[in-house]
mmCIF file of C-alpha atoms in Angstrom:
data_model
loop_
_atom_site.group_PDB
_atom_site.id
_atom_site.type_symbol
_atom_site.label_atom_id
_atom_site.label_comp_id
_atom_site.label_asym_id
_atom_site.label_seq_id
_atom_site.Cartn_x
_atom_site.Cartn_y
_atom_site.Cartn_z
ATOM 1 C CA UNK X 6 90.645 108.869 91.003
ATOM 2 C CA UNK X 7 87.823 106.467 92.362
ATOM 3 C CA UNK X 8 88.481 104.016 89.595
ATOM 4 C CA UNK X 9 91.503 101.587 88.743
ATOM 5 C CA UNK X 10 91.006 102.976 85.397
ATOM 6 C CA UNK X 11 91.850 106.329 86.019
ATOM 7 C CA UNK X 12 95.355 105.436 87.166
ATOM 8 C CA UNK X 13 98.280 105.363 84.797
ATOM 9 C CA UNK X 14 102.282 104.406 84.896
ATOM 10 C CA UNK X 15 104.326 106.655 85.971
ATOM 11 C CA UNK X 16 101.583 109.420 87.859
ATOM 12 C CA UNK X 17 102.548 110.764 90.986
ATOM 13 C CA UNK X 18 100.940 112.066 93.519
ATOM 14 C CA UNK X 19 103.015 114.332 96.691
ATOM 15 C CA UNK X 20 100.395 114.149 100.174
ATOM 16 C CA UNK X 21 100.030 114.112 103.173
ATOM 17 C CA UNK X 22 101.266 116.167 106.617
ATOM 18 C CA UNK X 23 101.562 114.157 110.102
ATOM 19 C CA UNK X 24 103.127 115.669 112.771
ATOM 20 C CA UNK X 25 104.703 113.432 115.169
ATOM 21 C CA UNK X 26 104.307 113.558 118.599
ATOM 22 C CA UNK X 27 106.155 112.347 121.810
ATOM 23 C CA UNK X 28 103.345 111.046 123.791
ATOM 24 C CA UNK X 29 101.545 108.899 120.223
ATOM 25 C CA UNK X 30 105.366 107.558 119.788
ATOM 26 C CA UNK X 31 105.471 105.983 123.615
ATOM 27 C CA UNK X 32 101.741 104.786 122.895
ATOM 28 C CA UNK X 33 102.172 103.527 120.161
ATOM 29 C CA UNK X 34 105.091 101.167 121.539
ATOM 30 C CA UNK X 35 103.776 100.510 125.093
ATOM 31 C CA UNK X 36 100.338 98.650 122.975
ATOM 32 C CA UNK X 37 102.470 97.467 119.733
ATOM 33 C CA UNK X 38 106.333 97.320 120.028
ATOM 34 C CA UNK X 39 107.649 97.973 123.506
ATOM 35 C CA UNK X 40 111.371 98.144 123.052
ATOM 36 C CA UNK X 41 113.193 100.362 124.868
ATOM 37 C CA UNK X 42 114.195 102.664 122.821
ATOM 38 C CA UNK X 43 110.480 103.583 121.475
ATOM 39 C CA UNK X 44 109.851 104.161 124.976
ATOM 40 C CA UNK X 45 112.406 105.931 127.420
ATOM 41 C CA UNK X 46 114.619 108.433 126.597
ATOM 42 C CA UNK X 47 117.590 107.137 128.452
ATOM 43 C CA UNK X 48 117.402 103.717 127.163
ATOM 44 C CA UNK X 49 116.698 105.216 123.496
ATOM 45 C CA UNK X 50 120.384 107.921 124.299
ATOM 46 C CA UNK X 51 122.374 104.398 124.639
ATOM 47 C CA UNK X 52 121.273 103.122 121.120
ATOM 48 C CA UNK X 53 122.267 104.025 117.569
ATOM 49 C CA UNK X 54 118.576 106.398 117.094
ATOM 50 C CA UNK X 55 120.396 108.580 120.447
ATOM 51 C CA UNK X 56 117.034 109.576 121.563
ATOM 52 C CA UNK X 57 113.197 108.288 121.451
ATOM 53 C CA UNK X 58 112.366 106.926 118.287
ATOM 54 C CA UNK X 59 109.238 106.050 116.825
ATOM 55 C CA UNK X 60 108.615 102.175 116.110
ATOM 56 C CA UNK X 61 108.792 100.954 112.410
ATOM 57 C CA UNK X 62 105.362 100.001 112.484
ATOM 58 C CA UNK X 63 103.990 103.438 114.290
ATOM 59 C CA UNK X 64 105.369 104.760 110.721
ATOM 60 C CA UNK X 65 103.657 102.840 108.756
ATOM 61 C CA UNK X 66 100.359 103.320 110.740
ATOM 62 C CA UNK X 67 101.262 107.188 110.299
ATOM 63 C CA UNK X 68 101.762 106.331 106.510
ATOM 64 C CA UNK X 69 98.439 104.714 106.096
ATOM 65 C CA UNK X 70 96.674 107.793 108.131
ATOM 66 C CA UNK X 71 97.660 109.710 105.214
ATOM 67 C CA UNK X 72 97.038 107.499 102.628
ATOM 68 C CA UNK X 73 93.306 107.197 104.073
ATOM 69 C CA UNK X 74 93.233 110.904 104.557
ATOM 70 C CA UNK X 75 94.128 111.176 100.851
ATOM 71 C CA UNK X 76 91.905 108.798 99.134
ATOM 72 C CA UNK X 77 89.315 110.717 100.945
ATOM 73 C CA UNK X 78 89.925 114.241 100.043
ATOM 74 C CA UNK X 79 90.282 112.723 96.439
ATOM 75 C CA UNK X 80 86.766 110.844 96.828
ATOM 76 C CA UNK X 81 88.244 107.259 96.354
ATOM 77 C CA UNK X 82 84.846 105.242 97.019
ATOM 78 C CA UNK X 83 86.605 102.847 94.525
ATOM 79 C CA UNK X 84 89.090 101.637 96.733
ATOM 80 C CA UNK X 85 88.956 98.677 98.286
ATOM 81 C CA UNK X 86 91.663 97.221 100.147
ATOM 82 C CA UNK X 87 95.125 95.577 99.203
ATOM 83 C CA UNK X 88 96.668 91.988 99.272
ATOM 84 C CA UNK X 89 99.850 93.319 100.713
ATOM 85 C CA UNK X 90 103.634 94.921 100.200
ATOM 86 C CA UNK X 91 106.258 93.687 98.291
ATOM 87 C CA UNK X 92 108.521 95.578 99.866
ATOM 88 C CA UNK X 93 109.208 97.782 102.568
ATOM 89 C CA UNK X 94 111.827 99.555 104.373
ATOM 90 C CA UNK X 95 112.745 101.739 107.490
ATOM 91 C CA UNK X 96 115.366 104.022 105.771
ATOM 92 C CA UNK X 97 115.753 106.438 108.691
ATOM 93 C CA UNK X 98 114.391 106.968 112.249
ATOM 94 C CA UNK X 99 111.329 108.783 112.867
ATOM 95 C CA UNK X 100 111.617 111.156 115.833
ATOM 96 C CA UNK X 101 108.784 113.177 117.848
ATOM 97 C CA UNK X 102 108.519 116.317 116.588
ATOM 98 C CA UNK X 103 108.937 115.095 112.531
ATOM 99 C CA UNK X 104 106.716 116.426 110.416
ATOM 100 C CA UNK X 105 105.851 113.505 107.466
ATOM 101 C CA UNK X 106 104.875 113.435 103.905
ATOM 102 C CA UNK X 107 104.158 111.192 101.454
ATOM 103 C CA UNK X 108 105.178 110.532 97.509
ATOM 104 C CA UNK X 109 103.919 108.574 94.888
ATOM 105 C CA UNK X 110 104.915 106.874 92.024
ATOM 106 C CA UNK X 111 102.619 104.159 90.139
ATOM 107 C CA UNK X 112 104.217 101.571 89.193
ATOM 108 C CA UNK X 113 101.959 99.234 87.504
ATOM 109 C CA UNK X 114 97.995 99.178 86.176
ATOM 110 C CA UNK X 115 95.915 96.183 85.463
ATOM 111 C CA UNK X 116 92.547 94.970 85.451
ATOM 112 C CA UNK X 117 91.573 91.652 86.872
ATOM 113 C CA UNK X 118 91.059 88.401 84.820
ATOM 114 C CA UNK X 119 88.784 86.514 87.251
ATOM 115 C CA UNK X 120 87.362 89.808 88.374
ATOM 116 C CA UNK X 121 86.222 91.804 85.896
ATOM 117 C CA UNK X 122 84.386 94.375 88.747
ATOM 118 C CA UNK X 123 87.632 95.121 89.990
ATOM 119 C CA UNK X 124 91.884 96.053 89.196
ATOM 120 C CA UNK X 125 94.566 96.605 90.612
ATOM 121 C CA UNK X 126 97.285 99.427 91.220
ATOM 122 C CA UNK X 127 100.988 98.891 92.157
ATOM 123 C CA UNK X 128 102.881 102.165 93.590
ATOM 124 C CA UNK X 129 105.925 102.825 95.214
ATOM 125 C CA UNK X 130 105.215 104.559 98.538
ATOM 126 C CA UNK X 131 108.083 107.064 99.645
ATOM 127 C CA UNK X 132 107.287 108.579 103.293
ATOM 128 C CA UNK X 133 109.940 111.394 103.793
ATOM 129 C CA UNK X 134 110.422 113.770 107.327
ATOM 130 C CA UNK X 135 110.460 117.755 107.035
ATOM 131 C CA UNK X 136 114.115 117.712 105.964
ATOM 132 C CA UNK X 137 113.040 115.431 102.541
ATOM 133 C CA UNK X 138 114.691 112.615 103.857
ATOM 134 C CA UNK X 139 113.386 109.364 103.275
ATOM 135 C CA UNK X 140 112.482 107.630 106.188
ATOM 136 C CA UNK X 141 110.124 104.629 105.096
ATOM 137 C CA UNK X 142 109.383 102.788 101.512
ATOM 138 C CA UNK X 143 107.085 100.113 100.199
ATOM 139 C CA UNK X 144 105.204 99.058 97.141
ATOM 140 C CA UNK X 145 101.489 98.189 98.081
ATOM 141 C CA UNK X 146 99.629 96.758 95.724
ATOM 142 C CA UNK X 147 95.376 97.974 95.995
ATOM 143 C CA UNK X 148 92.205 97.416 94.820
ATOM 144 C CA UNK X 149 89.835 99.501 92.828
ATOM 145 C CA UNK X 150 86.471 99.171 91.734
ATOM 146 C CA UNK X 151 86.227 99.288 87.720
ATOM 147 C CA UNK X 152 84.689 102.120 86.203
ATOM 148 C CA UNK X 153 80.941 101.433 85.817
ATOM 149 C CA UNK X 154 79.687 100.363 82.212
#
């Protein structure tokens, strides 16, 4: 699905596998969130995650690994980049040794006005863990090339 075109309300799409691991959590949150409890195991026990969690924002990198990863295996030269979120939230921890996925629902489909070369898609973004538990969502909105005259 290259084009903004080729999307349509209500498609979904299931993707993605990322296995988490112990030592990309603590490197994650020595270079981009260093709180305690993303990077010691006895400081993460005293807290409400009870052991080493994963940084919000380490999820949402691992979220956009597989969102890359995906728009590749589908071939998405069309894609080209995004003006933001509307929303997101941390629903549950992510712990090493999770296994993600993600699920998607489109949301809305439009072309651009001032842009005629170009649309854009807005999707809800569901990231669940191995038990099909929800642990992250957001609604990106992205950019796609229009299909070619």
């Amino acid at each position: 699905m290259p084009y903004w075109q080729d999307f349509s309300v209500g498609q979904r799409l299931s993707f993605g596998r990322y296995v988490v691991t112990r030592e990309e959590v603590i490197e994650f949150a020595r270079r981009f969130d260093p709180q305690p409890f993303h990077l010691d195991d006895d400081a993460a026990a005293r807290t409400h995650f009870g052991r080493l969690a994963a940084s919000g924002w380490h999820s949402c990198a691992m979220a956009m690994a597989m969102i890359v990863a995906e728009h590749e295996r589908m071939d998405a030269i069309g894609s080209l980049g995004s003006p933001g979120i509307e929303r997101l939230r941390w629903l549950k921890p992510v712990y090493p040794g999770d296994v993600l996925r993600c699920e998607s629902e489109v949301l809305e489909v439009r072309g651009s006005r001032s842009r005629p070369e170009m649309g854009a898609v807005r999707s809800r973004l569901t990231v669940l863990n191995q038990h099909d538990e929800p642990v992250l969502e957001q609604e990106p909105t992205v950019f796609y090339r229009s299909r070619p005259a």
